[in-house]
mmCIF file of C-alpha atoms in Angstrom:
data_model
loop_
_atom_site.group_PDB
_atom_site.id
_atom_site.type_symbol
_atom_site.label_atom_id
_atom_site.label_comp_id
_atom_site.label_asym_id
_atom_site.label_seq_id
_atom_site.Cartn_x
_atom_site.Cartn_y
_atom_site.Cartn_z
ATOM 1 C CA MET A 16 102.650 0.324 1.467
ATOM 2 C CA ASN A 17 99.045 1.332 1.397
ATOM 3 C CA HIS A 18 96.701 0.988 4.370
ATOM 4 C CA SER A 19 94.397 -1.503 2.702
ATOM 5 C CA LEU A 20 97.421 -4.175 2.348
ATOM 6 C CA LEU A 21 98.481 -3.338 5.962
ATOM 7 C CA ARG A 22 95.069 -4.100 6.797
ATOM 8 C CA ALA A 23 94.989 -7.325 4.911
ATOM 9 C CA LEU A 24 98.478 -8.577 5.911
ATOM 10 C CA ALA A 25 97.334 -7.803 9.657
ATOM 11 C CA ALA A 26 94.056 -9.911 9.226
ATOM 12 C CA THR A 27 96.108 -12.697 7.713
ATOM 13 C CA ALA A 28 98.293 -12.927 10.480
ATOM 14 C CA LEU A 29 95.664 -12.754 13.032
ATOM 15 C CA LEU A 30 93.758 -15.606 11.078
ATOM 16 C CA GLY A 31 96.797 -17.455 11.059
ATOM 17 C CA ALA A 32 97.429 -16.936 14.769
ATOM 18 C CA THR A 33 93.800 -17.891 15.670
ATOM 19 C CA THR A 34 93.863 -21.055 13.508
ATOM 20 C CA ALA A 35 97.413 -22.061 15.449
ATOM 21 C CA LEU A 36 95.517 -21.632 18.776
ATOM 22 C CA THR A 37 92.317 -23.519 17.640
ATOM 23 C CA PRO A 38 93.435 -27.053 19.160
ATOM 24 C CA ALA A 39 94.162 -25.675 22.701
ATOM 25 C CA ALA A 40 91.059 -23.423 22.667
ATOM 26 C CA ALA A 41 88.856 -26.326 21.777
ATOM 27 C CA ALA A 42 90.328 -28.585 24.425
ATOM 28 C CA ALA A 43 89.701 -25.627 26.965
ATOM 29 C CA ASP A 44 86.192 -25.317 26.113
ATOM 30 C CA TRP A 45 85.546 -29.071 25.645
ATOM 31 C CA PRO A 46 82.981 -30.334 25.745
ATOM 32 C CA ASP A 47 80.396 -27.552 25.628
ATOM 33 C CA ARG A 48 77.827 -29.809 24.103
ATOM 34 C CA SER A 49 76.834 -33.716 24.006
ATOM 35 C CA ILE A 50 79.175 -36.483 23.297
ATOM 36 C CA THR A 51 78.155 -39.552 21.192
ATOM 37 C CA LEU A 52 79.613 -42.519 22.157
ATOM 38 C CA ILE A 53 78.861 -45.076 19.128
ATOM 39 C CA VAL A 54 78.697 -48.753 20.167
ATOM 40 C CA PRO A 55 78.783 -50.900 17.025
ATOM 41 C CA PHE A 56 76.488 -53.865 18.670
ATOM 42 C CA PRO A 57 72.765 -53.829 19.407
ATOM 43 C CA ALA A 58 71.890 -52.884 23.283
ATOM 44 C CA GLY A 59 72.369 -55.842 25.580
ATOM 45 C CA GLY A 60 75.622 -57.076 24.555
ATOM 46 C CA GLY A 61 79.061 -57.144 26.265
ATOM 47 C CA THR A 62 80.069 -53.876 24.769
ATOM 48 C CA ASP A 63 76.898 -52.102 25.960
ATOM 49 C CA THR A 64 77.358 -53.831 29.565
ATOM 50 C CA PHE A 65 80.182 -51.333 30.101
ATOM 51 C CA ALA A 66 79.279 -48.659 27.621
ATOM 52 C CA ARG A 67 76.365 -47.485 29.440
ATOM 53 C CA PRO A 68 77.778 -47.471 33.008
ATOM 54 C CA LEU A 69 80.856 -45.579 31.729
ATOM 55 C CA ALA A 70 78.602 -42.828 29.609
ATOM 56 C CA GLN A 71 76.757 -42.313 32.517
ATOM 57 C CA GLN A 72 79.696 -41.671 34.980
ATOM 58 C CA LEU A 73 81.448 -39.564 32.237
ATOM 59 C CA SER A 74 78.272 -37.419 31.894
ATOM 60 C CA GLY A 75 78.611 -36.533 35.519
ATOM 61 C CA GLN A 76 82.263 -35.786 35.265
ATOM 62 C CA LEU A 77 81.983 -33.560 32.081
ATOM 63 C CA GLY A 78 78.637 -31.929 32.869
ATOM 64 C CA GLN A 79 77.570 -32.753 29.364
ATOM 65 C CA THR A 80 75.560 -35.981 28.387
ATOM 66 C CA VAL A 81 77.449 -38.707 26.662
ATOM 67 C CA VAL A 82 74.782 -40.497 24.402
ATOM 68 C CA VAL A 83 75.200 -44.134 23.591
ATOM 69 C CA ASP A 84 74.248 -44.734 19.752
ATOM 70 C CA ASN A 85 74.198 -48.568 18.997
ATOM 71 C CA LYS A 86 74.752 -49.102 15.412
ATOM 72 C CA GLY A 87 75.113 -53.042 15.079
ATOM 73 C CA GLY A 88 76.017 -55.206 11.903
ATOM 74 C CA ALA A 89 78.679 -57.322 10.363
ATOM 75 C CA GLY A 90 80.656 -58.385 13.516
ATOM 76 C CA GLY A 91 80.802 -54.641 14.931
ATOM 77 C CA THR A 92 82.461 -53.488 11.398
ATOM 78 C CA VAL A 93 79.206 -51.370 10.422
ATOM 79 C CA GLY A 94 79.217 -49.144 13.505
ATOM 80 C CA ALA A 95 83.315 -48.723 13.140
ATOM 81 C CA GLY A 96 82.877 -47.403 9.595
ATOM 82 C CA VAL A 97 80.580 -44.839 10.641
ATOM 83 C CA ALA A 98 82.493 -43.979 13.520
ATOM 84 C CA ALA A 99 85.781 -43.763 11.301
ATOM 85 C CA LYS A 100 84.040 -41.054 9.061
ATOM 86 C CA ALA A 101 82.524 -38.908 11.815
ATOM 87 C CA LYS A 102 83.826 -35.551 12.193
ATOM 88 C CA PRO A 103 86.900 -35.274 14.239
ATOM 89 C CA ASP A 104 85.937 -32.661 16.608
ATOM 90 C CA GLY A 105 85.731 -34.637 19.885
ATOM 91 C CA TYR A 106 82.221 -34.906 19.968
ATOM 92 C CA THR A 107 82.260 -38.436 18.647
ATOM 93 C CA PHE A 108 84.266 -41.612 20.143
ATOM 94 C CA PHE A 109 84.002 -45.240 19.305
ATOM 95 C CA MET A 110 83.702 -48.075 21.704
ATOM 96 C CA GLY A 111 84.908 -51.251 20.123
ATOM 97 C CA GLY A 112 87.073 -53.977 21.279
ATOM 98 C CA ALA A 113 88.393 -57.538 20.508
ATOM 99 C CA HIS A 114 86.394 -57.872 17.614
ATOM 100 C CA HIS A 115 88.105 -55.006 15.942
ATOM 101 C CA ALA A 116 91.465 -56.733 16.219
ATOM 102 C CA VAL A 117 90.042 -59.958 14.273
ATOM 103 C CA ALA A 118 88.251 -58.101 11.610
ATOM 104 C CA PRO A 119 91.128 -57.154 9.571
ATOM 105 C CA SER A 120 92.116 -60.900 9.198
ATOM 106 C CA LEU A 121 88.558 -61.698 8.092
ATOM 107 C CA TYR A 122 87.242 -58.904 5.894
ATOM 108 C CA LYS A 123 89.007 -57.853 2.546
ATOM 109 C CA ASN A 124 87.060 -54.647 2.015
ATOM 110 C CA LEU A 125 86.608 -52.973 5.591
ATOM 111 C CA SER A 126 85.441 -49.386 4.940
ATOM 112 C CA TYR A 127 88.032 -48.283 7.773
ATOM 113 C CA ASP A 128 91.356 -49.177 9.360
ATOM 114 C CA ILE A 129 91.354 -49.576 12.906
ATOM 115 C CA GLN A 130 95.067 -48.467 13.083
ATOM 116 C CA LYS A 131 94.884 -45.562 10.659
ATOM 117 C CA ASP A 132 91.474 -44.123 10.919
ATOM 118 C CA PHE A 133 91.336 -43.916 14.792
ATOM 119 C CA VAL A 134 93.411 -42.621 17.585
ATOM 120 C CA PRO A 135 93.578 -45.087 20.753
ATOM 121 C CA VAL A 136 92.116 -43.605 23.982
ATOM 122 C CA ALA A 137 92.025 -46.320 26.378
ATOM 123 C CA LEU A 138 91.417 -49.919 27.134
ATOM 124 C CA LEU A 139 88.201 -50.043 29.258
ATOM 125 C CA ALA A 140 87.671 -53.703 30.451
ATOM 126 C CA GLN A 141 88.854 -57.161 29.889
ATOM 127 C CA PRO A 142 86.712 -59.918 31.301
ATOM 128 C CA PRO A 143 87.535 -63.495 30.236
ATOM 129 C CA GLN A 144 85.355 -65.444 27.986
ATOM 130 C CA VAL A 145 83.169 -68.116 29.489
ATOM 131 C CA VAL A 146 81.739 -71.325 28.060
ATOM 132 C CA VAL A 147 78.178 -71.478 28.987
ATOM 133 C CA ILE A 148 75.489 -73.772 27.960
ATOM 134 C CA ASN A 149 71.637 -74.135 27.947
ATOM 135 C CA THR A 150 71.215 -77.169 30.441
ATOM 136 C CA SER A 151 67.835 -78.159 28.979
ATOM 137 C CA LYS A 152 69.859 -78.551 25.531
ATOM 138 C CA LEU A 153 72.861 -80.001 26.712
ATOM 139 C CA PRO A 154 72.952 -82.905 29.511
ATOM 140 C CA VAL A 155 76.313 -82.042 31.202
ATOM 141 C CA ASN A 156 77.599 -80.457 34.158
ATOM 142 C CA THR A 157 81.336 -79.962 33.553
ATOM 143 C CA LEU A 158 83.660 -79.102 30.553
ATOM 144 C CA GLN A 159 84.786 -82.700 30.494
ATOM 145 C CA GLU A 160 81.277 -84.076 30.107
ATOM 146 C CA PHE A 161 80.607 -81.377 27.299
ATOM 147 C CA ILE A 162 83.615 -82.383 25.323
ATOM 148 C CA GLU A 163 82.983 -86.279 25.636
ATOM 149 C CA TYR A 164 79.309 -85.672 24.722
ATOM 150 C CA ALA A 165 80.423 -83.347 21.714
ATOM 151 C CA ARG A 166 82.604 -86.120 20.660
ATOM 152 C CA LYS A 167 79.852 -88.721 20.807
ATOM 153 C CA HIS A 168 77.573 -86.261 18.693
ATOM 154 C CA PRO A 169 79.805 -84.692 15.836
ATOM 155 C CA GLY A 170 78.335 -81.672 14.248
ATOM 156 C CA GLU A 171 75.156 -81.913 16.189
ATOM 157 C CA ILE A 172 75.899 -79.288 18.828
ATOM 158 C CA ASN A 173 75.737 -75.607 17.879
ATOM 159 C CA PHE A 174 76.942 -72.575 19.380
ATOM 160 C CA GLY A 175 75.747 -69.004 19.161
ATOM 161 C CA THR A 176 78.106 -66.191 18.262
ATOM 162 C CA ALA A 177 77.655 -62.247 18.113
ATOM 163 C CA GLY A 178 78.496 -62.851 14.522
ATOM 164 C CA LYS A 179 80.863 -64.264 11.622
ATOM 165 C CA GLY A 180 84.427 -63.500 12.457
ATOM 166 C CA SER A 181 83.459 -62.221 16.228
ATOM 167 C CA THR A 182 85.845 -63.367 18.963
ATOM 168 C CA HIS A 183 82.826 -65.494 20.021
ATOM 169 C CA HIS A 184 83.250 -67.374 16.778
ATOM 170 C CA LEU A 185 86.882 -67.690 16.788
ATOM 171 C CA ALA A 186 86.624 -68.582 20.346
ATOM 172 C CA GLY A 187 84.684 -71.636 19.545
ATOM 173 C CA GLU A 188 86.725 -72.674 16.599
ATOM 174 C CA LEU A 189 89.741 -72.504 18.516
ATOM 175 C CA PHE A 190 88.221 -74.648 21.307
ATOM 176 C CA ALA A 191 86.880 -77.032 18.577
ATOM 177 C CA MET A 192 90.378 -77.265 16.973
ATOM 178 C CA GLN A 193 92.024 -77.816 20.396
ATOM 179 C CA THR A 194 89.755 -80.461 21.566
ATOM 180 C CA GLY A 195 88.826 -82.272 18.320
ATOM 181 C CA ILE A 196 85.320 -81.949 18.503
ATOM 182 C CA ASP A 197 82.944 -80.590 15.680
ATOM 183 C CA LEU A 198 80.749 -77.499 16.428
ATOM 184 C CA VAL A 199 78.455 -75.514 14.361
ATOM 185 C CA ASP A 200 78.302 -71.660 14.769
ATOM 186 C CA VAL A 201 75.253 -69.731 14.495
ATOM 187 C CA PRO A 202 75.875 -66.209 13.950
ATOM 188 C CA TYR A 203 73.674 -63.219 15.474
ATOM 189 C CA GLN A 204 73.925 -59.627 15.259
ATOM 190 C CA GLY A 205 75.576 -58.970 18.581
ATOM 191 C CA ALA A 206 75.891 -60.809 21.864
ATOM 192 C CA GLY A 207 72.541 -59.720 23.020
ATOM 193 C CA PRO A 208 70.627 -61.333 20.541
ATOM 194 C CA MET A 209 72.740 -64.352 20.855
ATOM 195 C CA LEU A 210 72.129 -64.704 24.563
ATOM 196 C CA SER A 211 68.462 -64.340 23.869
ATOM 197 C CA ALA A 212 68.327 -67.284 21.558
ATOM 198 C CA LEU A 213 70.926 -69.236 24.140
ATOM 199 C CA ILE A 214 68.440 -68.614 26.896
ATOM 200 C CA GLY A 215 65.508 -69.607 24.669
ATOM 201 C CA GLY A 216 67.125 -72.799 23.332
ATOM 202 C CA GLN A 217 67.631 -71.600 20.061
ATOM 203 C CA VAL A 218 71.353 -72.558 20.380
ATOM 204 C CA ASP A 219 72.949 -75.045 22.974
ATOM 205 C CA MET A 220 75.997 -73.130 24.019
ATOM 206 C CA ALA A 221 78.167 -70.066 23.714
ATOM 207 C CA PHE A 222 81.706 -68.909 24.299
ATOM 208 C CA ASP A 223 80.789 -65.351 25.429
ATOM 209 C CA GLY A 224 82.276 -62.432 27.313
ATOM 210 C CA LEU A 225 81.764 -62.941 31.180
ATOM 211 C CA GLY A 226 80.678 -59.139 30.805
ATOM 212 C CA SER A 227 77.335 -59.946 29.064
ATOM 213 C CA SER A 228 76.742 -63.557 30.571
ATOM 214 C CA ALA A 229 77.527 -62.593 34.077
ATOM 215 C CA GLY A 230 73.799 -61.403 34.753
ATOM 216 C CA HIS A 231 71.965 -64.424 33.135
ATOM 217 C CA ILE A 232 74.510 -66.963 34.929
ATOM 218 C CA ARG A 233 73.503 -65.426 38.187
ATOM 219 C CA ALA A 234 69.787 -65.648 37.221
ATOM 220 C CA GLY A 235 70.329 -69.367 36.523
ATOM 221 C CA SER A 236 69.271 -68.966 32.914
ATOM 222 C CA ILE A 237 72.544 -70.594 31.585
ATOM 223 C CA LYS A 238 75.325 -72.466 33.179
ATOM 224 C CA PRO A 239 78.841 -71.786 33.149
ATOM 225 C CA LEU A 240 81.306 -74.602 32.600
ATOM 226 C CA ALA A 241 84.644 -72.732 32.747
ATOM 227 C CA VAL A 242 86.243 -69.425 32.261
ATOM 228 C CA ALA A 243 88.929 -68.896 29.435
ATOM 229 C CA SER A 244 91.528 -67.092 31.895
ATOM 230 C CA ALA A 245 94.772 -68.180 33.572
ATOM 231 C CA GLU A 246 92.878 -67.781 37.120
ATOM 232 C CA ARG A 247 89.351 -68.042 38.326
ATOM 233 C CA SER A 248 87.032 -64.981 38.345
ATOM 234 C CA PRO A 249 86.555 -63.501 41.917
ATOM 235 C CA SER A 250 83.076 -62.844 40.678
ATOM 236 C CA PHE A 251 82.666 -66.646 40.092
ATOM 237 C CA PRO A 252 85.034 -68.389 42.419
ATOM 238 C CA ASP A 253 83.168 -71.764 41.870
ATOM 239 C CA VAL A 254 83.868 -72.005 38.331
ATOM 240 C CA PRO A 255 86.825 -73.640 37.159
ATOM 241 C CA THR A 256 89.425 -72.180 34.495
ATOM 242 C CA VAL A 257 89.431 -73.926 31.150
ATOM 243 C CA ALA A 258 92.885 -75.385 32.125
ATOM 244 C CA GLN A 259 91.575 -76.821 35.471
ATOM 245 C CA ALA A 260 88.795 -78.314 33.401
ATOM 246 C CA GLY A 261 91.264 -80.350 31.303
ATOM 247 C CA VAL A 262 92.037 -78.109 28.551
ATOM 248 C CA PRO A 263 95.326 -76.407 28.728
ATOM 249 C CA ASN A 264 96.840 -73.269 26.756
ATOM 250 C CA TYR A 265 93.226 -71.859 26.189
ATOM 251 C CA GLU A 266 92.593 -68.229 27.270
ATOM 252 C CA VAL A 267 90.465 -65.831 25.627
ATOM 253 C CA SER A 268 89.480 -62.180 26.657
ATOM 254 C CA THR A 269 86.521 -60.139 25.172
ATOM 255 C CA TRP A 270 88.239 -56.563 25.686
ATOM 256 C CA TYR A 271 86.716 -53.470 25.134
ATOM 257 C CA ALA A 272 88.211 -50.033 24.661
ATOM 258 C CA LEU A 273 87.731 -46.420 23.279
ATOM 259 C CA TRP A 274 88.843 -44.786 20.413
ATOM 260 C CA ALA A 275 88.576 -41.308 18.923
ATOM 261 C CA PRO A 276 88.429 -40.416 14.722
ATOM 262 C CA ALA A 277 91.730 -39.792 13.610
ATOM 263 C CA GLY A 278 91.978 -36.019 13.418
ATOM 264 C CA THR A 279 90.691 -35.220 16.801
ATOM 265 C CA PRO A 280 92.772 -32.755 18.447
ATOM 266 C CA LYS A 281 95.225 -34.459 20.692
ATOM 267 C CA PRO A 282 94.600 -31.812 23.840
ATOM 268 C CA VAL A 283 90.894 -33.149 23.603
ATOM 269 C CA VAL A 284 91.952 -36.849 23.377
ATOM 270 C CA ASP A 285 94.519 -36.240 26.339
ATOM 271 C CA LYS A 286 91.601 -34.567 28.308
ATOM 272 C CA MET A 287 89.521 -37.742 27.596
ATOM 273 C CA ILE A 288 91.854 -40.059 28.702
ATOM 274 C CA ALA A 289 92.440 -38.262 31.734
ATOM 275 C CA GLU A 290 88.472 -38.226 32.434
ATOM 276 C CA VAL A 291 88.320 -41.866 31.393
ATOM 277 C CA THR A 292 91.179 -42.951 33.876
ATOM 278 C CA LYS A 293 89.243 -41.142 36.577
ATOM 279 C CA ALA A 294 85.899 -42.542 35.835
ATOM 280 C CA LEU A 295 87.382 -46.153 35.934
ATOM 281 C CA ASN A 296 88.648 -45.467 39.454
ATOM 282 C CA THR A 297 85.587 -44.573 40.888
ATOM 283 C CA PRO A 298 83.781 -46.755 43.263
ATOM 284 C CA LYS A 299 80.840 -47.265 41.343
ATOM 285 C CA ILE A 300 82.556 -48.349 38.150
ATOM 286 C CA LYS A 301 84.805 -50.466 40.058
ATOM 287 C CA GLU A 302 81.811 -52.298 41.487
ATOM 288 C CA VAL A 303 80.134 -52.691 38.022
ATOM 289 C CA TRP A 304 83.255 -53.947 36.543
ATOM 290 C CA ALA A 305 83.909 -56.439 39.168
ATOM 291 C CA GLY A 306 80.417 -57.887 38.971
ATOM 292 C CA ASN A 307 80.907 -58.287 35.161
ATOM 293 C CA GLY A 308 84.273 -60.162 35.678
ATOM 294 C CA SER A 309 86.757 -57.543 34.979
ATOM 295 C CA GLY A 310 89.367 -55.557 36.676
ATOM 296 C CA ILE A 311 90.465 -51.939 35.864
ATOM 297 C CA PRO A 312 93.061 -51.786 33.230
ATOM 298 C CA ASP A 313 95.668 -49.295 33.123
ATOM 299 C CA LEU A 314 96.497 -49.063 29.357
ATOM 300 C CA THR A 315 95.934 -45.489 27.613
ATOM 301 C CA GLY A 316 97.204 -43.676 24.648
ATOM 302 C CA GLU A 317 100.324 -45.265 22.641
ATOM 303 C CA ARG A 318 100.589 -48.153 25.011
ATOM 304 C CA PHE A 319 97.010 -49.152 24.392
ATOM 305 C CA GLY A 320 97.682 -48.650 20.347
ATOM 306 C CA ALA A 321 100.795 -51.031 20.972
ATOM 307 C CA PHE A 322 98.355 -53.318 22.522
ATOM 308 C CA VAL A 323 96.044 -53.338 19.407
ATOM 309 C CA ASP A 324 98.653 -53.876 17.074
ATOM 310 C CA SER A 325 99.766 -57.332 18.985
ATOM 311 C CA GLU A 326 96.195 -58.317 19.289
ATOM 312 C CA ILE A 327 95.764 -57.925 15.377
ATOM 313 C CA GLY A 328 98.683 -59.899 14.896
ATOM 314 C CA ARG A 329 97.573 -62.518 17.463
ATOM 315 C CA TRP A 330 94.289 -63.076 15.878
ATOM 316 C CA ALA A 331 95.433 -63.122 12.354
ATOM 317 C CA LYS A 332 97.289 -66.274 13.377
ATOM 318 C CA VAL A 333 94.100 -67.866 14.935
ATOM 319 C CA VAL A 334 92.228 -66.956 11.707
ATOM 320 C CA LYS A 335 94.954 -68.602 9.626
ATOM 321 C CA ASP A 336 95.206 -71.690 11.677
ATOM 322 C CA SER A 337 91.548 -72.025 11.883
ATOM 323 C CA GLY A 338 90.973 -71.568 8.072
ATOM 324 C CA VAL A 339 87.763 -69.575 9.105
ATOM 325 C CA SER A 340 86.865 -67.688 6.016
ATOM 326 C CA LEU A 341 83.899 -65.019 5.450
ATOM 327 C CA ASP A 342 84.042 -65.303 1.614
#
């Protein structure tokens, strides 16, 4: 065998060994530059409420800046499509949530598949939804008063949503079905713009995530009638649950979570899971989460993936039963 062939074979073997080590090597050096966190809603919404404190905490832990990139539109599906096509090198992550478990049942031509195009990293927060009103638009003080008023004014009350097919939208449709009232949905490009409209009186009420409504409730800009959870929120102990207010079997949470584009090296994903777990258990994050009505979840990796699968099935039934269509 001649020397040229031997050198070629040696180079090939070295290349193969180097390639085989690449994922581990990448994880060992990761991160060596800034990380982009794609948030598929405009600034000021519920996703943003949790994304920015988490990004700040992770930046400190990782020694690299985690940059929040808001890419809103179409109920969060535009940003999800962008994230799905991002290079899977560990420098782009996606922070979506319950909206992305609803989307598969509503959109026939999504540009991504949340179950195939992403790797589940972790459930980040799970605040309940809250029924909130603009008191200058609705002369009511309790949930039962609201229901009675709505029955006397069918089709005259509107509720703001973070977009057609968002959990805000379906929560309203589900509530209307269970109480026999007629509400009109008004979609916005995210919870931030929707809340501005609610505070400004462009819409009457909303079924919002407690995370994005909490600050406005404390400021007195909007009034909570009930939280859609099994127990009262420790952050707002005076606000009854929907069941306590007279509507049983109505529980809705607006959860938020982290994914990586499919193909992201497993060692990098595992390292991010560890860093997120560490971040969520810091005193600062616990304080912020509690203030926004959420506890600290413990659901990562495959267990979180199984949760997403179950949520897709749950919301598919709500979509079917409510007859909501985006056609």
